[in-house]
mmCIF file of C-alpha atoms in Angstrom:
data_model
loop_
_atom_site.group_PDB
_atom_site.id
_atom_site.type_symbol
_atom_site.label_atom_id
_atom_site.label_comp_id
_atom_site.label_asym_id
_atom_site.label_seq_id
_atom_site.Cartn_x
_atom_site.Cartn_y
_atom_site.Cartn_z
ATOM 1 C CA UNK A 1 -36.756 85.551 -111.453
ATOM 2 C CA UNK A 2 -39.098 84.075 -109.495
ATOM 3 C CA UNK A 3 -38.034 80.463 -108.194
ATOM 4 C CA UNK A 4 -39.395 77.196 -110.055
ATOM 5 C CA UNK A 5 -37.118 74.344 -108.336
ATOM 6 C CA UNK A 6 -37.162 74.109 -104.317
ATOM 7 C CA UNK A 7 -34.332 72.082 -103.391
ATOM 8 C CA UNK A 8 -34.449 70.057 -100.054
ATOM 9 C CA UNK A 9 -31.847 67.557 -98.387
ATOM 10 C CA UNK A 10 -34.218 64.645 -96.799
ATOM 11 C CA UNK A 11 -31.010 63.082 -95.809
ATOM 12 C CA UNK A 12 -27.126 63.585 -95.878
ATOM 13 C CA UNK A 13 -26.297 63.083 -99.367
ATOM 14 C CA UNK A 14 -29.725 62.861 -100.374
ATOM 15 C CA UNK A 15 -30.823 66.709 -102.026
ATOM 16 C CA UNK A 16 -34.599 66.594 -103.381
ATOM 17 C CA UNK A 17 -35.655 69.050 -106.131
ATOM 18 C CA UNK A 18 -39.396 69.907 -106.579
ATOM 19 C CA UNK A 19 -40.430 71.576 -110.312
ATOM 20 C CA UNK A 20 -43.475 74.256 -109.497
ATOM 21 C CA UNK A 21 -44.001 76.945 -112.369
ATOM 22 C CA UNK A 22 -47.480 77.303 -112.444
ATOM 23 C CA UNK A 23 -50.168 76.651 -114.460
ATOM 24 C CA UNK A 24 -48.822 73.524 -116.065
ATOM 25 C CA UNK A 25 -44.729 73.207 -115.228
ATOM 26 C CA UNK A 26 -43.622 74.863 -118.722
ATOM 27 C CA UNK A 27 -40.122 74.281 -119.377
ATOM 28 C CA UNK A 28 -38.769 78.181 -119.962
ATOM 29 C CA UNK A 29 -36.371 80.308 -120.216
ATOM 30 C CA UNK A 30 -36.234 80.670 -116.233
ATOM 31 C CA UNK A 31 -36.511 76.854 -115.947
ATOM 32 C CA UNK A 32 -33.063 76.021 -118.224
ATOM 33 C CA UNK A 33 -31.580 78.997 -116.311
ATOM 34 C CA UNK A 34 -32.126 77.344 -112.874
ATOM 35 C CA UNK A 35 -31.531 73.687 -113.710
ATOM 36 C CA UNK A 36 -28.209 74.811 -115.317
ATOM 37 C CA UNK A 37 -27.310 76.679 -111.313
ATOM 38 C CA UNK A 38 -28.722 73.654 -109.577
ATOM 39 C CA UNK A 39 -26.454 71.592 -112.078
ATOM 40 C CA UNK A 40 -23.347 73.605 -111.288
ATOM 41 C CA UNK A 41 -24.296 73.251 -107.254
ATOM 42 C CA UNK A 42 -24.530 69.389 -108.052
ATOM 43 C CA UNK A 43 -20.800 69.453 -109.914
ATOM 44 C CA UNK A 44 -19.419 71.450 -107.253
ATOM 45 C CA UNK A 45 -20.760 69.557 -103.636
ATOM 46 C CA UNK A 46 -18.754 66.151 -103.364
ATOM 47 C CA UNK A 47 -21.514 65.862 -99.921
ATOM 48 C CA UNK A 48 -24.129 64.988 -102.890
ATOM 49 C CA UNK A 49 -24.699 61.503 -103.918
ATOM 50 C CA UNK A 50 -28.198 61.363 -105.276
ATOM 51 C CA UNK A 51 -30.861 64.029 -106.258
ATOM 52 C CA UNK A 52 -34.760 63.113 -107.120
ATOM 53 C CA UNK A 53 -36.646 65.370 -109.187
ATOM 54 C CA UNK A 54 -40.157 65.332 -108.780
ATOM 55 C CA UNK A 55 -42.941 67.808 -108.922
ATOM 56 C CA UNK A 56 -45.531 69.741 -106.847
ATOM 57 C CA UNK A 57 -47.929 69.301 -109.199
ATOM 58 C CA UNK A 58 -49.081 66.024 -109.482
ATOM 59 C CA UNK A 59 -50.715 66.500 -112.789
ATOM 60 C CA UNK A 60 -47.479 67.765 -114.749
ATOM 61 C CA UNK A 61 -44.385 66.696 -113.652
ATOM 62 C CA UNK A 62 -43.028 69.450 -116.523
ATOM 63 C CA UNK A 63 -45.534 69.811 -119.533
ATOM 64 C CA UNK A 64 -43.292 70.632 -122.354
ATOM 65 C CA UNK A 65 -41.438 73.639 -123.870
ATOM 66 C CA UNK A 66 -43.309 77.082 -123.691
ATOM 67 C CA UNK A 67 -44.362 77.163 -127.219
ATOM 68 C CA UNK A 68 -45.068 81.140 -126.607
ATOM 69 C CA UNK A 69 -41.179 82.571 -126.279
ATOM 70 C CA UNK A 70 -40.503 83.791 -129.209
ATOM 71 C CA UNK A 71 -38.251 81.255 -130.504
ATOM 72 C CA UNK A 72 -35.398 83.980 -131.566
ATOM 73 C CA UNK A 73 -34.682 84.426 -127.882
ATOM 74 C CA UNK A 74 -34.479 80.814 -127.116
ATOM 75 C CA UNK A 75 -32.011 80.736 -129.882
ATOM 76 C CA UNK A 76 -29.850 83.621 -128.511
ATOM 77 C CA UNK A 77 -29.068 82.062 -125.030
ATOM 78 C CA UNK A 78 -26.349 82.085 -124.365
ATOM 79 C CA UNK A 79 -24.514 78.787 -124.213
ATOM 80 C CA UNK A 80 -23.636 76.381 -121.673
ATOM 81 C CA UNK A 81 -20.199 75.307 -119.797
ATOM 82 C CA UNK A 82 -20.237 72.284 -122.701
ATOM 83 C CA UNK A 83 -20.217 74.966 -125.629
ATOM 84 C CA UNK A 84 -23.985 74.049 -126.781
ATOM 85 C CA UNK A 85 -27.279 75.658 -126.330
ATOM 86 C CA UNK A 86 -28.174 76.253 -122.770
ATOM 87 C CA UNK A 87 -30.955 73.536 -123.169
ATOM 88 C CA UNK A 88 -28.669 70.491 -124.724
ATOM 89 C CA UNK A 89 -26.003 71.505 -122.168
ATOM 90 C CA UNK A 90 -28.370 71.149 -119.220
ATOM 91 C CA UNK A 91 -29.673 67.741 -120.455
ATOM 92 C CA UNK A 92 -25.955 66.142 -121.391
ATOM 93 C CA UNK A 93 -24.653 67.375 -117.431
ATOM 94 C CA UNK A 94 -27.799 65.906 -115.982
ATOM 95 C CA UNK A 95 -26.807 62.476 -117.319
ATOM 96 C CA UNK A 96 -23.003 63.058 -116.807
ATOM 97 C CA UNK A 97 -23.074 65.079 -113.124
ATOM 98 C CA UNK A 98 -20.958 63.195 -110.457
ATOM 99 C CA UNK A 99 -24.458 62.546 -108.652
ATOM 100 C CA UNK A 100 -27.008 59.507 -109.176
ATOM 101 C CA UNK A 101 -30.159 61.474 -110.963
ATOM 102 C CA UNK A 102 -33.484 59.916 -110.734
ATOM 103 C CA UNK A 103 -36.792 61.146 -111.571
ATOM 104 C CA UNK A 104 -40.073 60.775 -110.103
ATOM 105 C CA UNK A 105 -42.958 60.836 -112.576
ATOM 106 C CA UNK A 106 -46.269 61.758 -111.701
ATOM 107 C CA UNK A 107 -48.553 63.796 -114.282
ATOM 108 C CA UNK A 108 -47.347 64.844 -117.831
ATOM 109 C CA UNK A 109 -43.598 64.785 -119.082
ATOM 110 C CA UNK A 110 -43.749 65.328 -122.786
ATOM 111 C CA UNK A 111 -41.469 67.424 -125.526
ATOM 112 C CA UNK A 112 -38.639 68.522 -123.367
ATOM 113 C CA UNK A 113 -40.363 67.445 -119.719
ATOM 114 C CA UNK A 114 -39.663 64.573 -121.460
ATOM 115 C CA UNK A 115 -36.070 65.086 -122.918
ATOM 116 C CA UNK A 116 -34.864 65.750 -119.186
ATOM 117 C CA UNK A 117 -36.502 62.550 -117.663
ATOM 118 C CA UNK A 118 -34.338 60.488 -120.472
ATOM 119 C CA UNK A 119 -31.419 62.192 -119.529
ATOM 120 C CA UNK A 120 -31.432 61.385 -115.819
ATOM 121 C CA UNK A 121 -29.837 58.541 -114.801
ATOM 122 C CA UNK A 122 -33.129 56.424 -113.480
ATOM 123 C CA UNK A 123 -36.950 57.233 -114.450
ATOM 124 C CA UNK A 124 -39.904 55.899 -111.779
ATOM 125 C CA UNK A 125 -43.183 56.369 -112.875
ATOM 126 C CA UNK A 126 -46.841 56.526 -111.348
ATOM 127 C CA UNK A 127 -48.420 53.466 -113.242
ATOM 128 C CA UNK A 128 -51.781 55.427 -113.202
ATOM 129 C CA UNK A 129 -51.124 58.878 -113.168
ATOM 130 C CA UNK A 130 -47.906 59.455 -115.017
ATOM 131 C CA UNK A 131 -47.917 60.209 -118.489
ATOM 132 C CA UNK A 132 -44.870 60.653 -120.984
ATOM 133 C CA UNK A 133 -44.583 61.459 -124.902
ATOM 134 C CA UNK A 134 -42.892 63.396 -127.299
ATOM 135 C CA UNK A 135 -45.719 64.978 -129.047
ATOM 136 C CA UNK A 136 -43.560 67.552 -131.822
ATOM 137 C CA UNK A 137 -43.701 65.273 -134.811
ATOM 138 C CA UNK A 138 -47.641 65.569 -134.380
ATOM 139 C CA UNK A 139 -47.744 69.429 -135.074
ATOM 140 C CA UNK A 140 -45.130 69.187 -137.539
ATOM 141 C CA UNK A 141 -42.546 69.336 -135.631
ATOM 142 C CA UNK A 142 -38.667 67.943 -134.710
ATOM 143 C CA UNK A 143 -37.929 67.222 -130.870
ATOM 144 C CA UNK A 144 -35.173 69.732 -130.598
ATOM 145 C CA UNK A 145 -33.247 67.543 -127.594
ATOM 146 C CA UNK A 146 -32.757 64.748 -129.617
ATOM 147 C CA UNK A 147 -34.740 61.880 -127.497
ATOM 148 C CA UNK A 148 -34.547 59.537 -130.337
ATOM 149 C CA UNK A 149 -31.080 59.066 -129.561
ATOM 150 C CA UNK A 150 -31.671 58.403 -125.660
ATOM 151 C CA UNK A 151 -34.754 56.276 -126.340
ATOM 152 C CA UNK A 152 -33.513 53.759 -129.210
ATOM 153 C CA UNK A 153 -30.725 52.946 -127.002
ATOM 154 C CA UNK A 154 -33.644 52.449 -123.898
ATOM 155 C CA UNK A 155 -36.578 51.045 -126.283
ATOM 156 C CA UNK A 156 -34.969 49.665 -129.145
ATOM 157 C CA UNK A 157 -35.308 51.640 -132.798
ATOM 158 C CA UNK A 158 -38.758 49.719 -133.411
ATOM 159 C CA UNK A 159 -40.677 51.220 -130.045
ATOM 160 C CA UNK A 160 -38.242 54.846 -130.975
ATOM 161 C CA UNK A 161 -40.272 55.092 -133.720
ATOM 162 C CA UNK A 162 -43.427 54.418 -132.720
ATOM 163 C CA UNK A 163 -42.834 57.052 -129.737
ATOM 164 C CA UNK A 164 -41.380 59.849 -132.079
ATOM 165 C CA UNK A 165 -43.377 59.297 -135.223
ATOM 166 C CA UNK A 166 -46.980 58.394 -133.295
ATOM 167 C CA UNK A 167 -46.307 61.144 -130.901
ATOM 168 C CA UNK A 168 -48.509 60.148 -128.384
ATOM 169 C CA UNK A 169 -48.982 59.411 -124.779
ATOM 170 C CA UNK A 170 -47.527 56.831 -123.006
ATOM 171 C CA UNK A 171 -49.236 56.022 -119.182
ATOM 172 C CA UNK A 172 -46.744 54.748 -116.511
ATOM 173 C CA UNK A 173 -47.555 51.570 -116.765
ATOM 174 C CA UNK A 174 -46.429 51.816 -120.498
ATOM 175 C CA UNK A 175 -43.823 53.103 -120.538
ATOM 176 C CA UNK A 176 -42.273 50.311 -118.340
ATOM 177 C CA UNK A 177 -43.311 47.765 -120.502
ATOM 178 C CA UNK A 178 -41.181 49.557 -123.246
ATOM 179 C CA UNK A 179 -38.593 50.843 -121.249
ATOM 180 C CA UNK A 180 -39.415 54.282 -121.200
ATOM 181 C CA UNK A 181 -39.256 54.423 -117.441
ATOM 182 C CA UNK A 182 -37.596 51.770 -115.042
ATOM 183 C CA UNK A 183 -40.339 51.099 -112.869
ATOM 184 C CA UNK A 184 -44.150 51.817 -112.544
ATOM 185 C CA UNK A 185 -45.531 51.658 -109.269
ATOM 186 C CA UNK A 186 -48.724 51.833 -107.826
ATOM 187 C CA UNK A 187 -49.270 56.099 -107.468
ATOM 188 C CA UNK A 188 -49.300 55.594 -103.775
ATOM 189 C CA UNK A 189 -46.101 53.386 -103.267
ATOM 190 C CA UNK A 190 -43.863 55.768 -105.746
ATOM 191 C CA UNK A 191 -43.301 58.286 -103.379
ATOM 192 C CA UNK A 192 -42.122 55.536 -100.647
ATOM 193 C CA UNK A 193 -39.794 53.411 -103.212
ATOM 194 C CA UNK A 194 -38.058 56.206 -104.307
ATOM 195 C CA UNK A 195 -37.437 58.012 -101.147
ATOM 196 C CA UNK A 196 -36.195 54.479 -100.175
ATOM 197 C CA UNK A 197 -33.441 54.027 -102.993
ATOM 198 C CA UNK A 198 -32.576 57.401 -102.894
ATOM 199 C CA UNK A 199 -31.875 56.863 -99.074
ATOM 200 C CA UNK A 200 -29.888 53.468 -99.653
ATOM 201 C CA UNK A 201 -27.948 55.100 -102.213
ATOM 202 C CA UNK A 202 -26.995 58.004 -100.570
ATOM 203 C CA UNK A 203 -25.635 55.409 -97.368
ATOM 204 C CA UNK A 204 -22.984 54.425 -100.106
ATOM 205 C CA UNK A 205 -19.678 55.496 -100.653
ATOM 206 C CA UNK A 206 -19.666 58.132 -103.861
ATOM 207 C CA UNK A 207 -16.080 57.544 -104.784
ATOM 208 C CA UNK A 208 -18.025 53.966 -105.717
ATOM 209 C CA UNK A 209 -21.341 55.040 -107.016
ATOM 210 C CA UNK A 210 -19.748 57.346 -109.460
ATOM 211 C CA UNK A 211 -16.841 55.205 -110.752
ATOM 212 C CA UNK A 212 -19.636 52.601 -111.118
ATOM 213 C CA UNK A 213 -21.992 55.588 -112.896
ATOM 214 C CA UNK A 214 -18.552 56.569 -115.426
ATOM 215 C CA UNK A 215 -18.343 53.286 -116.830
ATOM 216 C CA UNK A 216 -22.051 52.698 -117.737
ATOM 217 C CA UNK A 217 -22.130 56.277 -119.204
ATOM 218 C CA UNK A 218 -18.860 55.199 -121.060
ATOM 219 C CA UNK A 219 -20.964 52.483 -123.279
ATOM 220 C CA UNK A 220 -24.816 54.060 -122.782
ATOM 221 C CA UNK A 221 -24.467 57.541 -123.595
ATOM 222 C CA UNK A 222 -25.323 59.003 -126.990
ATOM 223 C CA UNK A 223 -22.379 61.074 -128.296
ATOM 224 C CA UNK A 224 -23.003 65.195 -127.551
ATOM 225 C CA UNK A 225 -22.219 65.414 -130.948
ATOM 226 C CA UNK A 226 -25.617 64.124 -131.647
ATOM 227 C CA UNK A 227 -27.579 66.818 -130.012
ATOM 228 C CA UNK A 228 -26.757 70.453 -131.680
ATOM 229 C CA UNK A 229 -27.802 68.820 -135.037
ATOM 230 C CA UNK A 230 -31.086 68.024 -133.630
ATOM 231 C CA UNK A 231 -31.647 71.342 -132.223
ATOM 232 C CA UNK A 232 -30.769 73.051 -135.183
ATOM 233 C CA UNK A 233 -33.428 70.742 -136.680
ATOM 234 C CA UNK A 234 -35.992 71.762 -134.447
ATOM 235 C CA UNK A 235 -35.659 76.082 -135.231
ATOM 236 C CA UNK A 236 -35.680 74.737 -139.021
ATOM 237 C CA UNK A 237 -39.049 72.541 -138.087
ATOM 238 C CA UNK A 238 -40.984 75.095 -136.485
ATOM 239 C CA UNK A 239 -40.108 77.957 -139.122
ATOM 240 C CA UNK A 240 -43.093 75.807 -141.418
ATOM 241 C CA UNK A 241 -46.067 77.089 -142.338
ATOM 242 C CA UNK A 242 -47.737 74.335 -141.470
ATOM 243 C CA UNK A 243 -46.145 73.781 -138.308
ATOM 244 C CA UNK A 244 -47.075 77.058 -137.161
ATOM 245 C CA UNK A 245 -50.754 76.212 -138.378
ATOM 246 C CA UNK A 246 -50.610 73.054 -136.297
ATOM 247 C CA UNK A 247 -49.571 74.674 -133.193
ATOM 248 C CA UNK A 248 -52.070 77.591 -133.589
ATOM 249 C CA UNK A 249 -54.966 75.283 -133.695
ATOM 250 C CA UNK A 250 -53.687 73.962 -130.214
ATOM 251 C CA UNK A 251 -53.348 77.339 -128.726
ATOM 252 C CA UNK A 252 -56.834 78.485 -129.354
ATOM 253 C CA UNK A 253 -58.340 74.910 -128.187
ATOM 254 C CA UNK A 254 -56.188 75.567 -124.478
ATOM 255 C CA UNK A 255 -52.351 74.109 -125.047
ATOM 256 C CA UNK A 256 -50.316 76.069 -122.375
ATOM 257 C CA UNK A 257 -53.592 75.934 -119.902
ATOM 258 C CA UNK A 258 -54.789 73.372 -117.560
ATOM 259 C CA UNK A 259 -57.258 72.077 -120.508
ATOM 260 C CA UNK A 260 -58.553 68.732 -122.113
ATOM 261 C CA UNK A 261 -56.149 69.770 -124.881
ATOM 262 C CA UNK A 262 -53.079 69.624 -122.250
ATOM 263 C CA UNK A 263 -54.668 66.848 -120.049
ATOM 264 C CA UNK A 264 -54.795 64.533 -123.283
ATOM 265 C CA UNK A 265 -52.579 65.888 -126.179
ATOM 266 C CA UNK A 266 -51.816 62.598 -127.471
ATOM 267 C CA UNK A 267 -55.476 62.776 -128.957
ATOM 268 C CA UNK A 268 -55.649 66.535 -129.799
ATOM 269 C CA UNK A 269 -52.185 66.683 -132.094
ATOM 270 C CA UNK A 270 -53.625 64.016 -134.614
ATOM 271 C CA UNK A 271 -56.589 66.273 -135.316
ATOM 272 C CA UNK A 272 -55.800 67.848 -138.717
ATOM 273 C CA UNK A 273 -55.096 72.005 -138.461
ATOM 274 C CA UNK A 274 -58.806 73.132 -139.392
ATOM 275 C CA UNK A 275 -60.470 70.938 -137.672
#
């Protein structure tokens, strides 16, 4: 298994995790394995106070599901410490790990690049360069993470909608405005603010930081419950005819390869299946 997260420690307390699985940063099989170990390291350490996950490429922070596995062995994982598919358990220990998450957003986070952003505990964006969606409802599809439940509690149900239903992009600068993200910055400061908080928070005492973090999770958190229904949801989705039409089309104009399909899918999953 070759490694796709390079973990670094800037600063005592601090740990920095860096997403490279070339060509694009697909979430895979590999990818939930690995976050789920670096998840267990972060439950384990009481040294750890804060953890930013960023990216080495600065075009896709992580693209989206690998739409290639066949979707039988996604299904077949086996599950996580919380009883649910390997993927839902990774994204409800992110948000609940004794350890401030944040991510740092620069390129694409969409389908499940996506899910995981929502499910840290902060989300800084590039204003110009980072772009977030969740683009399954445009090929026919359900998000399988359940981000509507993460995102009407964020957005509202109104801007929810118009995120899950329109299924497209949503630049940095955005995303702020609907409270997608926390911040946008300017693409050169983000790397400087968030090394900055991340250092401030990690001078802290974590017996503080994470009673502080229990009690917001305690009335901000959707229920687990929520998630295995949406999952299931998804494998029912993406059984469709149509669905699989959709996401053929995509495949054979570039999806999965550093391509104006991938670079702008927001605009390529409206396009009707023959076209």
């Amino acid at each position: 298994m070759r490694e796709q997260i390079r973990v670094t420690q800037p600063a005592p307390g601090y740990w920095r995790a860096e997403f490279s699985n070339p060509p694009i940063n697909l979430v895979d099989l590999d990818t939930i394995t690995q976050l789920s170990e670096l998840i267990s390291l972060l439950e384990r350490d009481p040294s750890v106070k804060v953890v930013v996950f960023a990216s080495a490429d600065p075009d896709f922070f992580l693209a989206h599901y690998d739409v290639l596995i066949d979707k039988a062995r996604t299904a077949a994982m086996p599950k996580g410490p919380t009883g649910m598919h390997p993927w839902l358990d990774v994204l409800v220990r992110i948000s609940r790990v004794p350890v401030v998450t944040i991510a740092s957003v620069r390129g694409r986070a969409r389908g499940a690049g996506s899910e995981f952003v929502l499910a840290c505990d902060m989300r800084f964006a590039s204003a110009e360069k980072a772009f977030l969606g969740q683009f399954e409802v445009g090929v026919g599809a359900v998000p399988g993470g359940n981000p509507m439940a993460r995102l009407a509690g964020l957005v509202g149900r109104g801007r929810a909608l118009e995120v899950i239903l329109g299924a497209d992009d949503f630049r940095g600068d955005l995303a702020e405005r609907y409270g997608y993200v926390n911040r946008a910055l300017p693409d050169g400061d983000l790397d400087g603010f968030v090394d900055a908080l991340a250092r401030r928070i990690a001078g802290f005492e974590k017996e503080a930081l994470m009673g502080a973090k229990r009690l917001i999770d305690e009335v901000s958190l959707p229920d687990d419950a929520l998630f295995p229904p949406a999952l299931d949801e998804f494998f029912r989705s993406v059984a469709r005819p149509e669905t699989k039409a959709r996401m053929s089309r995509l495949l054979a104009a570039g999806l999965q390869t550093r391509s104006e399909v991938e670079f702008h899918l927001g605009k390529h999953v409206e396009l009707p299946p023959d076209v």
